[in-house]
PDB file of C-alpha atoms in Angstrom:
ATOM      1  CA  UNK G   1     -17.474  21.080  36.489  1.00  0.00           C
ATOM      2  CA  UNK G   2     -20.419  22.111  34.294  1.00  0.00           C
ATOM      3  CA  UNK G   3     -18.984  25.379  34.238  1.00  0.00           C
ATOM      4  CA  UNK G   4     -16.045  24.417  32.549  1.00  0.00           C
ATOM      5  CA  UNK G   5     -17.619  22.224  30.291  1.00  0.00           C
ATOM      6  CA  UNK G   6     -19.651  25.023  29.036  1.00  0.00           C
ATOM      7  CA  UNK G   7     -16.583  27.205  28.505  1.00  0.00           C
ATOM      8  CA  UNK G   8     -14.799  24.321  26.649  1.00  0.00           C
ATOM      9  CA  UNK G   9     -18.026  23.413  24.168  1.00  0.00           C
ATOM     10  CA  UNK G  10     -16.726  20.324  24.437  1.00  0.00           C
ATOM     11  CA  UNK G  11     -19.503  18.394  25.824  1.00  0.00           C
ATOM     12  CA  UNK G  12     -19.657  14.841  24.253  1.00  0.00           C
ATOM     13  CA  UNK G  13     -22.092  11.878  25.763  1.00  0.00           C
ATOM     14  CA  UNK G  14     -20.322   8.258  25.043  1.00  0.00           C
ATOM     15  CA  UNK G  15     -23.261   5.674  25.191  1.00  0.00           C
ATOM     16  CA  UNK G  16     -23.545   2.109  23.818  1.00  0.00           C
ATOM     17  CA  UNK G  17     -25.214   1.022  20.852  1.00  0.00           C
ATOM     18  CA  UNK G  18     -24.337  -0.092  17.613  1.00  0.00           C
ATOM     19  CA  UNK G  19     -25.913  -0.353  13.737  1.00  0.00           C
ATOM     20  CA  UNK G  20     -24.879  -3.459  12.395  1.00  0.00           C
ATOM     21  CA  UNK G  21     -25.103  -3.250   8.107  1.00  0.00           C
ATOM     22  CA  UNK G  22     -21.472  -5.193   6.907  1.00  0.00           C
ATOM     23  CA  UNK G  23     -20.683  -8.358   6.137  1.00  0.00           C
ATOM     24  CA  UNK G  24     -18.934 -10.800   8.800  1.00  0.00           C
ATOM     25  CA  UNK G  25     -15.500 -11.393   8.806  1.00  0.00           C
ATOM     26  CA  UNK G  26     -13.173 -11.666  11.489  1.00  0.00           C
ATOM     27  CA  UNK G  27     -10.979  -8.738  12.515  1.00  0.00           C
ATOM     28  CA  UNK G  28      -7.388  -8.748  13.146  1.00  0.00           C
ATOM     29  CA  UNK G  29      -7.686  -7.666  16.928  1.00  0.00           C
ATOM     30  CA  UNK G  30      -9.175  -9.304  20.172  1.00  0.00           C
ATOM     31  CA  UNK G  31     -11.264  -7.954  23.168  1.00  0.00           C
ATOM     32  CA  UNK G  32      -9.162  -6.142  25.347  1.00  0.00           C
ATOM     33  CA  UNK G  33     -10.971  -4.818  28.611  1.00  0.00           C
ATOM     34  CA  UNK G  34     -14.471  -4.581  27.389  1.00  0.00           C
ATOM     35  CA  UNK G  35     -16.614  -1.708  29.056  1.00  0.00           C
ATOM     36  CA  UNK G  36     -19.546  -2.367  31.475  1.00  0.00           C
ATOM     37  CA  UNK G  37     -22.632  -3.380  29.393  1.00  0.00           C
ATOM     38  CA  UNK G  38     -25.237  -0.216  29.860  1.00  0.00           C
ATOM     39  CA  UNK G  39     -22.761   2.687  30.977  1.00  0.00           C
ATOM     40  CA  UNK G  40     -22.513   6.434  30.179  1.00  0.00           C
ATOM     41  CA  UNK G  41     -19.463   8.438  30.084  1.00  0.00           C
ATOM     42  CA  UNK G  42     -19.333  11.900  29.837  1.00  0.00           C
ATOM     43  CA  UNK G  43     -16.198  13.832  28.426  1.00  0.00           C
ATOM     44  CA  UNK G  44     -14.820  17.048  28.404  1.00  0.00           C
ATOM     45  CA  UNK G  45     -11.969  16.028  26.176  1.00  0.00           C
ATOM     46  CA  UNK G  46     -12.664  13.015  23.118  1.00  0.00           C
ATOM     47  CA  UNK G  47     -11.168   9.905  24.200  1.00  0.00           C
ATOM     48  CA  UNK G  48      -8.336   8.654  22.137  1.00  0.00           C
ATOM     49  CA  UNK G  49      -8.940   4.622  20.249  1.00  0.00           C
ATOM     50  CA  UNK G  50      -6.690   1.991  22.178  1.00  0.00           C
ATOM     51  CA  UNK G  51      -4.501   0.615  19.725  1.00  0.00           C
ATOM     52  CA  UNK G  52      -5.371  -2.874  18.543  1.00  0.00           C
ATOM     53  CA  UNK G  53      -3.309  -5.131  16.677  1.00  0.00           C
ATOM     54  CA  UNK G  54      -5.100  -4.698  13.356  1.00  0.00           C
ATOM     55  CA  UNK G  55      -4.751  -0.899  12.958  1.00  0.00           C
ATOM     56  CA  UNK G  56      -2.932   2.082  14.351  1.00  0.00           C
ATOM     57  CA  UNK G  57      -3.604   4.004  17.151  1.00  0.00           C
ATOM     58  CA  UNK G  58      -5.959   7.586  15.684  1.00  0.00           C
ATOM     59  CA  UNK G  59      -3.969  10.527  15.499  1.00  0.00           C
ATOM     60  CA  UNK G  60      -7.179  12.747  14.953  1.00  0.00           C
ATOM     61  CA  UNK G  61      -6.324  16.025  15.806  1.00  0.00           C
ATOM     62  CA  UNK G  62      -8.033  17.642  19.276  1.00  0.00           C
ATOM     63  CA  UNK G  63      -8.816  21.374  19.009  1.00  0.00           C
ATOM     64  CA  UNK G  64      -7.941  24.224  20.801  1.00  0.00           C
ATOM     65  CA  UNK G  65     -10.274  25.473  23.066  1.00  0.00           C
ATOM     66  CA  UNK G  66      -9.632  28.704  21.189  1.00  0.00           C
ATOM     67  CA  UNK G  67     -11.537  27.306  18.172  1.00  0.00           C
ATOM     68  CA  UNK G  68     -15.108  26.711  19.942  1.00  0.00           C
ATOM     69  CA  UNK G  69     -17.872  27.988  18.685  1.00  0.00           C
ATOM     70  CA  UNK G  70     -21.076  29.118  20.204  1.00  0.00           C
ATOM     71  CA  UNK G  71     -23.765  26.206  21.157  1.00  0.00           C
ATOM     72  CA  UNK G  72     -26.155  25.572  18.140  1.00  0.00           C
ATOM     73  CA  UNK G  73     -28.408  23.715  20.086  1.00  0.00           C
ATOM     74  CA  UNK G  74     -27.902  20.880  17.376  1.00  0.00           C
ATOM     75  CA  UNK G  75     -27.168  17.007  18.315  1.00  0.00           C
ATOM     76  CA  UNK G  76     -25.890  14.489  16.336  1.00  0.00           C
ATOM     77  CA  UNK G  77     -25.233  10.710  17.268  1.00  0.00           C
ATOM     78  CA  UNK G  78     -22.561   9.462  14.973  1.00  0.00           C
ATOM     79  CA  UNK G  79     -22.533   5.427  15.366  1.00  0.00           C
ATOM     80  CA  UNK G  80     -19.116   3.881  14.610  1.00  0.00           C
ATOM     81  CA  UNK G  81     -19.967   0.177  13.263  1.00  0.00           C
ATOM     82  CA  UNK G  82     -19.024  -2.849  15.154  1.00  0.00           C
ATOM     83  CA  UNK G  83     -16.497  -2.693  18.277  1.00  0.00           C
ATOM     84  CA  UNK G  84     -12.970  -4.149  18.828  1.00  0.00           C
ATOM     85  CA  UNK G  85     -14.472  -6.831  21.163  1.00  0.00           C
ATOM     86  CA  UNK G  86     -17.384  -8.195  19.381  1.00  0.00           C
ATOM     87  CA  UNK G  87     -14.928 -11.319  18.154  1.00  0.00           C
ATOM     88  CA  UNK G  88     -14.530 -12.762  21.585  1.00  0.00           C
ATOM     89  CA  UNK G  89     -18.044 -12.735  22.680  1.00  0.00           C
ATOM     90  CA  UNK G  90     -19.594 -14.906  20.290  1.00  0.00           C
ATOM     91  CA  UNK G  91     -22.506 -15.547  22.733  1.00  0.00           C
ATOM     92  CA  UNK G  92     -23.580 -11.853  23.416  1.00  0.00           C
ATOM     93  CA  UNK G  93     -23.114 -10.652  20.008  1.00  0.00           C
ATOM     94  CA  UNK G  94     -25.164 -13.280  18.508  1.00  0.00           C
ATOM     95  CA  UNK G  95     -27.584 -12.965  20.829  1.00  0.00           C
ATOM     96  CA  UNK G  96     -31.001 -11.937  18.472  1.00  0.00           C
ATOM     97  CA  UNK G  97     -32.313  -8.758  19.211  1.00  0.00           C
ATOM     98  CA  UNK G  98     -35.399  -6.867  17.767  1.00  0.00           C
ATOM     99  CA  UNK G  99     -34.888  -5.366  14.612  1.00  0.00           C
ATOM    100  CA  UNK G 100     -37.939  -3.490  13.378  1.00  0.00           C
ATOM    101  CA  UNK G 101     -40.543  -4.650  11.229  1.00  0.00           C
ATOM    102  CA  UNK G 102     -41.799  -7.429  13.748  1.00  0.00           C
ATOM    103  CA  UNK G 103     -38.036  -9.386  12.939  1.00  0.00           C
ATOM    104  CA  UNK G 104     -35.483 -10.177  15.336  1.00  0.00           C
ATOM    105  CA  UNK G 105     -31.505 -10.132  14.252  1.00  0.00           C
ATOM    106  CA  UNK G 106     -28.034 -10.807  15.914  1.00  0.00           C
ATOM    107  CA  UNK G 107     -27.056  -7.984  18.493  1.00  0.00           C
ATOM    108  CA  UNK G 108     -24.011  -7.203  16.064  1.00  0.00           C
ATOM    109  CA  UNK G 109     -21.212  -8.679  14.453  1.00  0.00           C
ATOM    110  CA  UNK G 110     -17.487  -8.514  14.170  1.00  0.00           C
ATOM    111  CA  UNK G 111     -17.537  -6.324  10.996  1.00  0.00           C
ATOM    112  CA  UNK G 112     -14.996  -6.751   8.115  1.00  0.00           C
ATOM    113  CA  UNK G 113     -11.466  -5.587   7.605  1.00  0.00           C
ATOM    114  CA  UNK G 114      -9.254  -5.022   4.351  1.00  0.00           C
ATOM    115  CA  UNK G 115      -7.068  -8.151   2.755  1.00  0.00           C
ATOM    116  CA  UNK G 116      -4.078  -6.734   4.593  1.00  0.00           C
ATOM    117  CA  UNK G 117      -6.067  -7.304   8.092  1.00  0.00           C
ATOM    118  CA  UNK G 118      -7.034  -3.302   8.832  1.00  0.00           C
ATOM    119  CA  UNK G 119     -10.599  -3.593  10.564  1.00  0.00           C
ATOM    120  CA  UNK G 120     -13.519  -1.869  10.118  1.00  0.00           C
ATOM    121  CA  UNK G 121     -14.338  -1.140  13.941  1.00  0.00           C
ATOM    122  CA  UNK G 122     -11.005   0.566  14.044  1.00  0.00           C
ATOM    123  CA  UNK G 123     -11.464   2.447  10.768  1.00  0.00           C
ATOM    124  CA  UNK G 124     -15.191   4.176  11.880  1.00  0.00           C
ATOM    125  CA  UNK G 125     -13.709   4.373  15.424  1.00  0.00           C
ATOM    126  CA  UNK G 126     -11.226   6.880  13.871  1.00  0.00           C
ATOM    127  CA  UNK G 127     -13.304   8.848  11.132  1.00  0.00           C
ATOM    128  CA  UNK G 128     -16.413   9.017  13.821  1.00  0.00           C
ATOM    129  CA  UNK G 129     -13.796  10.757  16.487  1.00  0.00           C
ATOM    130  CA  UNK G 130     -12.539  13.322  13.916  1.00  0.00           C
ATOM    131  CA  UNK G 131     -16.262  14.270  12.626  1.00  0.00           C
ATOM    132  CA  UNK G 132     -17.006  14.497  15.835  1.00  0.00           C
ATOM    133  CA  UNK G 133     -14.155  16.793  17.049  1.00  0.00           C
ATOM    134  CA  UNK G 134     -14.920  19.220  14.033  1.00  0.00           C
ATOM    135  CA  UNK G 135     -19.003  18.943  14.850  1.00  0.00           C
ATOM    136  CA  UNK G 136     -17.617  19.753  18.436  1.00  0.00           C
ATOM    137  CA  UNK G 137     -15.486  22.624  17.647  1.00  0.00           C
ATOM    138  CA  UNK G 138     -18.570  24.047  15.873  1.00  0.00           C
ATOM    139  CA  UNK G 139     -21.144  24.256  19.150  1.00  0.00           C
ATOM    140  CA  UNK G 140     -22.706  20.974  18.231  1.00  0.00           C
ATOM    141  CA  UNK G 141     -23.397  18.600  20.929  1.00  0.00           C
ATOM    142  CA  UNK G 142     -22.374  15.074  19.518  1.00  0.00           C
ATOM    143  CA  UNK G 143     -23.292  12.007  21.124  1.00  0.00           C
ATOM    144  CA  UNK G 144     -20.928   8.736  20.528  1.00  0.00           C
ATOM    145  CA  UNK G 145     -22.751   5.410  20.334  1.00  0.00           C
ATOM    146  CA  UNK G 146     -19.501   3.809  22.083  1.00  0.00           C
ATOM    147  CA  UNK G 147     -16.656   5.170  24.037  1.00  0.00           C
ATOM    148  CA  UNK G 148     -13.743   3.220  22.708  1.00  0.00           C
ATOM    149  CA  UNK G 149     -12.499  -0.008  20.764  1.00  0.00           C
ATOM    150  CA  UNK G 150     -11.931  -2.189  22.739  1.00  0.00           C
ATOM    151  CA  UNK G 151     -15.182  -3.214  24.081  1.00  0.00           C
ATOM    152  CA  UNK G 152     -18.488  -5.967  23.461  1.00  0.00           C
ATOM    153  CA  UNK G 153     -21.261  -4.210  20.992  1.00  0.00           C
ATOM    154  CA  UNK G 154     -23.567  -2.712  22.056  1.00  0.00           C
ATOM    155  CA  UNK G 155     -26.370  -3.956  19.735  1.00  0.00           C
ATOM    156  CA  UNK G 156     -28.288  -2.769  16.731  1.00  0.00           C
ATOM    157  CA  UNK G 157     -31.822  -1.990  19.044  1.00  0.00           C
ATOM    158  CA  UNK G 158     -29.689  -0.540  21.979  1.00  0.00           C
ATOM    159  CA  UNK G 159     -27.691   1.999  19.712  1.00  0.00           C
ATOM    160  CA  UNK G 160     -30.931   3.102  18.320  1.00  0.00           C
ATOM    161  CA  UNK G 161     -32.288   3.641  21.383  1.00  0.00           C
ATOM    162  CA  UNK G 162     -29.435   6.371  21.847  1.00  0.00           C
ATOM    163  CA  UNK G 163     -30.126   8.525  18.815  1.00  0.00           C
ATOM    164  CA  UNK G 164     -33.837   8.448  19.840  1.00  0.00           C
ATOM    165  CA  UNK G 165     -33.356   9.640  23.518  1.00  0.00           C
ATOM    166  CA  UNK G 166     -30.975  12.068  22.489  1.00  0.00           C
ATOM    167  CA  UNK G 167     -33.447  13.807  20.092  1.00  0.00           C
ATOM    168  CA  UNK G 168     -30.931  13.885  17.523  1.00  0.00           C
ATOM    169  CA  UNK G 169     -31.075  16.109  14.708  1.00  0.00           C
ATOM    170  CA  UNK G 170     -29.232  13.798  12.815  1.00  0.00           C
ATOM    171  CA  UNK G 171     -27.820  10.102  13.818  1.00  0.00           C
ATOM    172  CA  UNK G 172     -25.235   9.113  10.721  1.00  0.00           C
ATOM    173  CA  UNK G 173     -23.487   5.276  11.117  1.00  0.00           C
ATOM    174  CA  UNK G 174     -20.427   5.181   9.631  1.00  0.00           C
ATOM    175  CA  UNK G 175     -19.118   2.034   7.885  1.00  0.00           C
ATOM    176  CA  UNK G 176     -17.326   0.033   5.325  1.00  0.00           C
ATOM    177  CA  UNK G 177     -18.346  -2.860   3.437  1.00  0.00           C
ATOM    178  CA  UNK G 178     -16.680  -6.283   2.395  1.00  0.00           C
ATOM    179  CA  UNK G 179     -17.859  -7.611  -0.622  1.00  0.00           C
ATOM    180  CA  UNK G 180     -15.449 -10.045  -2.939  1.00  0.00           C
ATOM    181  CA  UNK G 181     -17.700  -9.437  -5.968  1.00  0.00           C
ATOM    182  CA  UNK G 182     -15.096  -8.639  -9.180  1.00  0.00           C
ATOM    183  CA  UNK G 183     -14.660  -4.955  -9.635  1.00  0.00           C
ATOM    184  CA  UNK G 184     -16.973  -3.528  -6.381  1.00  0.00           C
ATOM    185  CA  UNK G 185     -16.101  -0.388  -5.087  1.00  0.00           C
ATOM    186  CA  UNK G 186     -17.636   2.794  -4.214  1.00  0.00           C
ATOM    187  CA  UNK G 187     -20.019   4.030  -1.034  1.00  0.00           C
ATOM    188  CA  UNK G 188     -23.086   3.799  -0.843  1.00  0.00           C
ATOM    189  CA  UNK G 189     -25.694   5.370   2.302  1.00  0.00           C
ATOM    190  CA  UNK G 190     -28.567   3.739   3.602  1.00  0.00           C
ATOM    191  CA  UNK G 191     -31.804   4.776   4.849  1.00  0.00           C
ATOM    192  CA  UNK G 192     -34.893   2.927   6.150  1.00  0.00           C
ATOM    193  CA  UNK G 193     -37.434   2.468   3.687  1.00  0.00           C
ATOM    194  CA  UNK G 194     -40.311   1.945   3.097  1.00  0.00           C
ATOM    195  CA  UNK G 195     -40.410   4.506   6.373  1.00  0.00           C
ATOM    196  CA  UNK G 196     -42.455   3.651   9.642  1.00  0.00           C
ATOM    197  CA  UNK G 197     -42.933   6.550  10.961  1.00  0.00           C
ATOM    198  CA  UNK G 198     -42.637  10.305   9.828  1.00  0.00           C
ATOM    199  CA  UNK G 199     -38.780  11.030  10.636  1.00  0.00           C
ATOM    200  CA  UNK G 200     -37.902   8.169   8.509  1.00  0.00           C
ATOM    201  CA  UNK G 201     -39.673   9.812   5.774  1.00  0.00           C
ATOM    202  CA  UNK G 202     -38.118  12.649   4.346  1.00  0.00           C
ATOM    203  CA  UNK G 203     -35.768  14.042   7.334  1.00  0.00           C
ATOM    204  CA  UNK G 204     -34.215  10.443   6.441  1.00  0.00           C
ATOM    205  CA  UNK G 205     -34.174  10.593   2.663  1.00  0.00           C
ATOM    206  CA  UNK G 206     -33.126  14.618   2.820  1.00  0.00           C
ATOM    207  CA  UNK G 207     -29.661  13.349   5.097  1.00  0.00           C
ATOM    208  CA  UNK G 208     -28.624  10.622   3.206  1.00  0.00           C
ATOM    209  CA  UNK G 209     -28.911  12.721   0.262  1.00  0.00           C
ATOM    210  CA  UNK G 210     -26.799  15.004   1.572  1.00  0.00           C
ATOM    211  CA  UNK G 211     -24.196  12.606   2.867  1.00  0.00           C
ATOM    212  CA  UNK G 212     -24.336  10.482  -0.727  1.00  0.00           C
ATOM    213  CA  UNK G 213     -23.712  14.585  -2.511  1.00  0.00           C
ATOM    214  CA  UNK G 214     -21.549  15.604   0.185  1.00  0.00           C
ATOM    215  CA  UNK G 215     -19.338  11.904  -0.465  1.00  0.00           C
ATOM    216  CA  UNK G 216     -19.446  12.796  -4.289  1.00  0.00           C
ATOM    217  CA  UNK G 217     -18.036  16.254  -4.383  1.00  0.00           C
ATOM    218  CA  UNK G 218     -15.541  15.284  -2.486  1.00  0.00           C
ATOM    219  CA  UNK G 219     -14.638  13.253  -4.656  1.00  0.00           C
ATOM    220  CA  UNK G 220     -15.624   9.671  -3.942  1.00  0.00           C
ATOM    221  CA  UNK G 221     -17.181   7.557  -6.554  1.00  0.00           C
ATOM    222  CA  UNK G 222     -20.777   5.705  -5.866  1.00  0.00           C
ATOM    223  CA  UNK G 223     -21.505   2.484  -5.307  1.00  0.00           C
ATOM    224  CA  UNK G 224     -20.760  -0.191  -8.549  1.00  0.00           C
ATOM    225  CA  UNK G 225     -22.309  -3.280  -6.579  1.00  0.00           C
ATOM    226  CA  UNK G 226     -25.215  -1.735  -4.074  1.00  0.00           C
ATOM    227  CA  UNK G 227     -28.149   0.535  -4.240  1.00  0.00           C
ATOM    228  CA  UNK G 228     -28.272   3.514  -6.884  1.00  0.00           C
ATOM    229  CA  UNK G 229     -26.235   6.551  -7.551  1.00  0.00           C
ATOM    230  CA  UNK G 230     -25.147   6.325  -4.282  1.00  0.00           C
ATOM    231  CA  UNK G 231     -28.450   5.733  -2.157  1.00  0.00           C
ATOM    232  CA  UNK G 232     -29.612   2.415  -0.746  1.00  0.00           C
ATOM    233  CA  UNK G 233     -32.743   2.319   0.590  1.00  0.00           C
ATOM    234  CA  UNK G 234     -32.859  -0.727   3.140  1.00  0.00           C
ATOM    235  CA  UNK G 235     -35.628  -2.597   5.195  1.00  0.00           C
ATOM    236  CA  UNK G 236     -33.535  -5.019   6.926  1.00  0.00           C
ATOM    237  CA  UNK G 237     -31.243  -2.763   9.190  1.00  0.00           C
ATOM    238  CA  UNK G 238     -32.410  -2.237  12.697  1.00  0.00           C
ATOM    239  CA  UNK G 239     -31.015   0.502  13.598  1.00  0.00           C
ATOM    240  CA  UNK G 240     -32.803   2.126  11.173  1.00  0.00           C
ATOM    241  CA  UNK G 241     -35.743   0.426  11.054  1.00  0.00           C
ATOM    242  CA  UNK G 242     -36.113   1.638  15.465  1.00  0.00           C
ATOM    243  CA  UNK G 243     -35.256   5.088  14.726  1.00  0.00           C
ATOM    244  CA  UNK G 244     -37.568   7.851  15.461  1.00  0.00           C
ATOM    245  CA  UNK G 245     -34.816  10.507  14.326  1.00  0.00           C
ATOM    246  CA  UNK G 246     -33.148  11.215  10.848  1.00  0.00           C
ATOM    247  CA  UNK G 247     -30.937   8.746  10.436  1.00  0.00           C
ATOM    248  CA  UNK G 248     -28.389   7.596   7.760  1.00  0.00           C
ATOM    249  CA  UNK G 249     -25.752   4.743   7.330  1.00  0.00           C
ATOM    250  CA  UNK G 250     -22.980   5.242   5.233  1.00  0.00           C
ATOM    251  CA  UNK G 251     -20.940   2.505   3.949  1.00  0.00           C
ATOM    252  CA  UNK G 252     -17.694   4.393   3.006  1.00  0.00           C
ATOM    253  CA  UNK G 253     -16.560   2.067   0.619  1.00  0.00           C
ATOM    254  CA  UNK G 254     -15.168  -1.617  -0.177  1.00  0.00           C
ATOM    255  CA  UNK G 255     -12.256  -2.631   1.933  1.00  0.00           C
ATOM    256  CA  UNK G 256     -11.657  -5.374  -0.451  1.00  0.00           C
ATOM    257  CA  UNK G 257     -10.657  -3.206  -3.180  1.00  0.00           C
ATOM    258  CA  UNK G 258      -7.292  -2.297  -2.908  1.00  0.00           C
ATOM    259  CA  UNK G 259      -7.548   1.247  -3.758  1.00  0.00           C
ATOM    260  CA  UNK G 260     -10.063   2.184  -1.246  1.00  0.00           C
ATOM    261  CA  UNK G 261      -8.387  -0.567   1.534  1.00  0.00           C
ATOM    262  CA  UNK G 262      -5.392   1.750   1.034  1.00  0.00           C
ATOM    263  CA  UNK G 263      -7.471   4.937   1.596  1.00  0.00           C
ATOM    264  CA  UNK G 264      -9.184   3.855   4.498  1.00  0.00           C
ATOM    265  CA  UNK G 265      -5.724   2.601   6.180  1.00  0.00           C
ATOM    266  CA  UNK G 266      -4.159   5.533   5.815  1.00  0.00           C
ATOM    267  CA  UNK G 267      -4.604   9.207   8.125  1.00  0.00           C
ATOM    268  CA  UNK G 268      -5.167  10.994   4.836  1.00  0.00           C
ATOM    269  CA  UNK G 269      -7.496   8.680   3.756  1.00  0.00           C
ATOM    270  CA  UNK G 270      -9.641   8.964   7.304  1.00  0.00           C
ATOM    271  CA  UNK G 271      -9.110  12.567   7.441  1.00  0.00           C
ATOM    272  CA  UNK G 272     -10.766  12.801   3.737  1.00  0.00           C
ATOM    273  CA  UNK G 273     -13.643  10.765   4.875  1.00  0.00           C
ATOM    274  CA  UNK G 274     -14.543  12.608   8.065  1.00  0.00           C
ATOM    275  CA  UNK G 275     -13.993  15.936   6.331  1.00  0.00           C
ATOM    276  CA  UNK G 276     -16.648  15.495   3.805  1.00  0.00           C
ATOM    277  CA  UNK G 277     -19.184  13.844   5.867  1.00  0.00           C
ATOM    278  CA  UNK G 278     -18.764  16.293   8.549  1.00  0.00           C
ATOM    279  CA  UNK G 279     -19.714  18.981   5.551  1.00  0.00           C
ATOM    280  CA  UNK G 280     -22.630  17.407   4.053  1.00  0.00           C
ATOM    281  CA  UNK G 281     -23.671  16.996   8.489  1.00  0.00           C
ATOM    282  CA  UNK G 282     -23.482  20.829   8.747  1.00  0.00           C
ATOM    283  CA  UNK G 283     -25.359  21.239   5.473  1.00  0.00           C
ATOM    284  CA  UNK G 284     -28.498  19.012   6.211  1.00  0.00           C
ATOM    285  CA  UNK G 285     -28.486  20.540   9.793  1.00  0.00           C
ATOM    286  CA  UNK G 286     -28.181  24.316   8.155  1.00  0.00           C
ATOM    287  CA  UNK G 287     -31.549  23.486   6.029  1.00  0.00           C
ATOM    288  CA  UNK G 288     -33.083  21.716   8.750  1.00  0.00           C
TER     289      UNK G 288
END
């Protein structure tokens, strides 16, 4: 079996943590089937999202075989927020957890979701798979902080814990905000600060600089509402605040503004997304 996994490059590591940086709202779906708290799948093929009742199934493309690359010897945990589940749990979600900085915080939440009930755990469920497939199909090893969307959490110091035992080069959280202030739109990316330890120094600062320029050549505008030509520098997430690898959160946009809700809903949309972060990924890992 290792054998084959070699010859496919397709090696991806499915453990359970989670960032939590949105606002709460409740998602269209419920829990369906949640994995066992604590487990680690191992892949040779990226599992496909269950479909949930707030979003379609992902139709992210799987590549041929034919299209791997040679290993880099690169890692990168990619951390899609929230989880499918998290809104019938109540009790382990809120749950308070360590969060950095000597302050404890709920394990996670249920994320947010556009007007027209598309959730957030299903939209970074979908763009994290299809970064991840291209990262794949270029010899990186990518690590997945959960294996599908359908299950509990995991929470924000658990999820860190995976970037930081994987030795990431790079962990990158994707999500999307949910603010109902008049006219907010844009993404912004997050990054612990001030830092409390070296890697959340400049390795931090350097990637979410290159997601927020990576974001804005392709074409997405910066934040109106949060942070500063694009960059957010945050104390209060723990999942940055317990990393001890570069690390990044990028909320993709507002999915209460109707332009980007429509975006993020639809397979263009996601494919856009991924297809620029995966980019500015390869060019902070080529310079680092």
């Amino acid at each position: 079996m290792g054998a084959v996994r070699r010859r496919l490059g397709l090696v991806v590591a499915i453990g359970l943590t989670l960032f939590t940086a949105c606002g709460v709202d409740t998602p269209a779906s419920s829990p369906s089937n949640p994995p066992a708290p604590g487990t680690t799948t191992v892949f040779t093929t990226l599992p496909q999202p269950s479909p949930t009742t707030s979003a379609p199934p992902s139709s992210a493309p799987q590549p041929p075989p034919s299209t791997q690359q040679p290993k880099t010897g690169k890692v990168v945990v990619l951390d899609p927020g929230h989880n499918g589940g998290n809104s019938g749990k109540p009790g382990e979600i809120n749950k308070q957890v360590p969060a950095g900085r000597g302050k404890t915080k709920p394990c996670n939440t249920t994320g947010t979701a556009t007007n027209s009930g598309y959730s957030e755990h299903a939209f970074t469920w979908d763009v994290a798979q299809r970064i991840s497939q291209a990262l794949v199909a270029k010899g990186i090893r990518v690590v997945l902080t959960r294996q599908n969307d359908t299950g509990v959490g995991p929470c924000v110091d658990e999820r860190a814990a995976i970037g930081n035992d994987a030795g990431a080069d790079a962990v990158v959280s994707i999500h999307a905000d949910g603010s109902n202030s008049a006219g907010a739109h844009g993404f912004h990316v997050a990054y612990s600060a001030p830092p409390l330890n070296a890697q959340q120094g400049e390795p931090s600062v350097k990637l979410a600089t290159a997601l927020r320029d990576g974001l804005r050549a392709g074409g997405f505008p910066t934040s109106t509402y949060l942070g500063s030509n694009g960059l957010a520098p945050r104390a209060d997430l723990g999942g940055l605040n317990l990393s001890t690898r570069p690390a990044a959160l990028v909320e993709c946009g507002n999915m209460r503004n109707a332009a980007e809700a429509a975006a993020m809903a639809s397979e263009e949309g996601r494919q856009q997304y991924a297809a620029v972060i995966t980019k500015a990924i390869e060019d902070y890992l080529a310079g680092n």
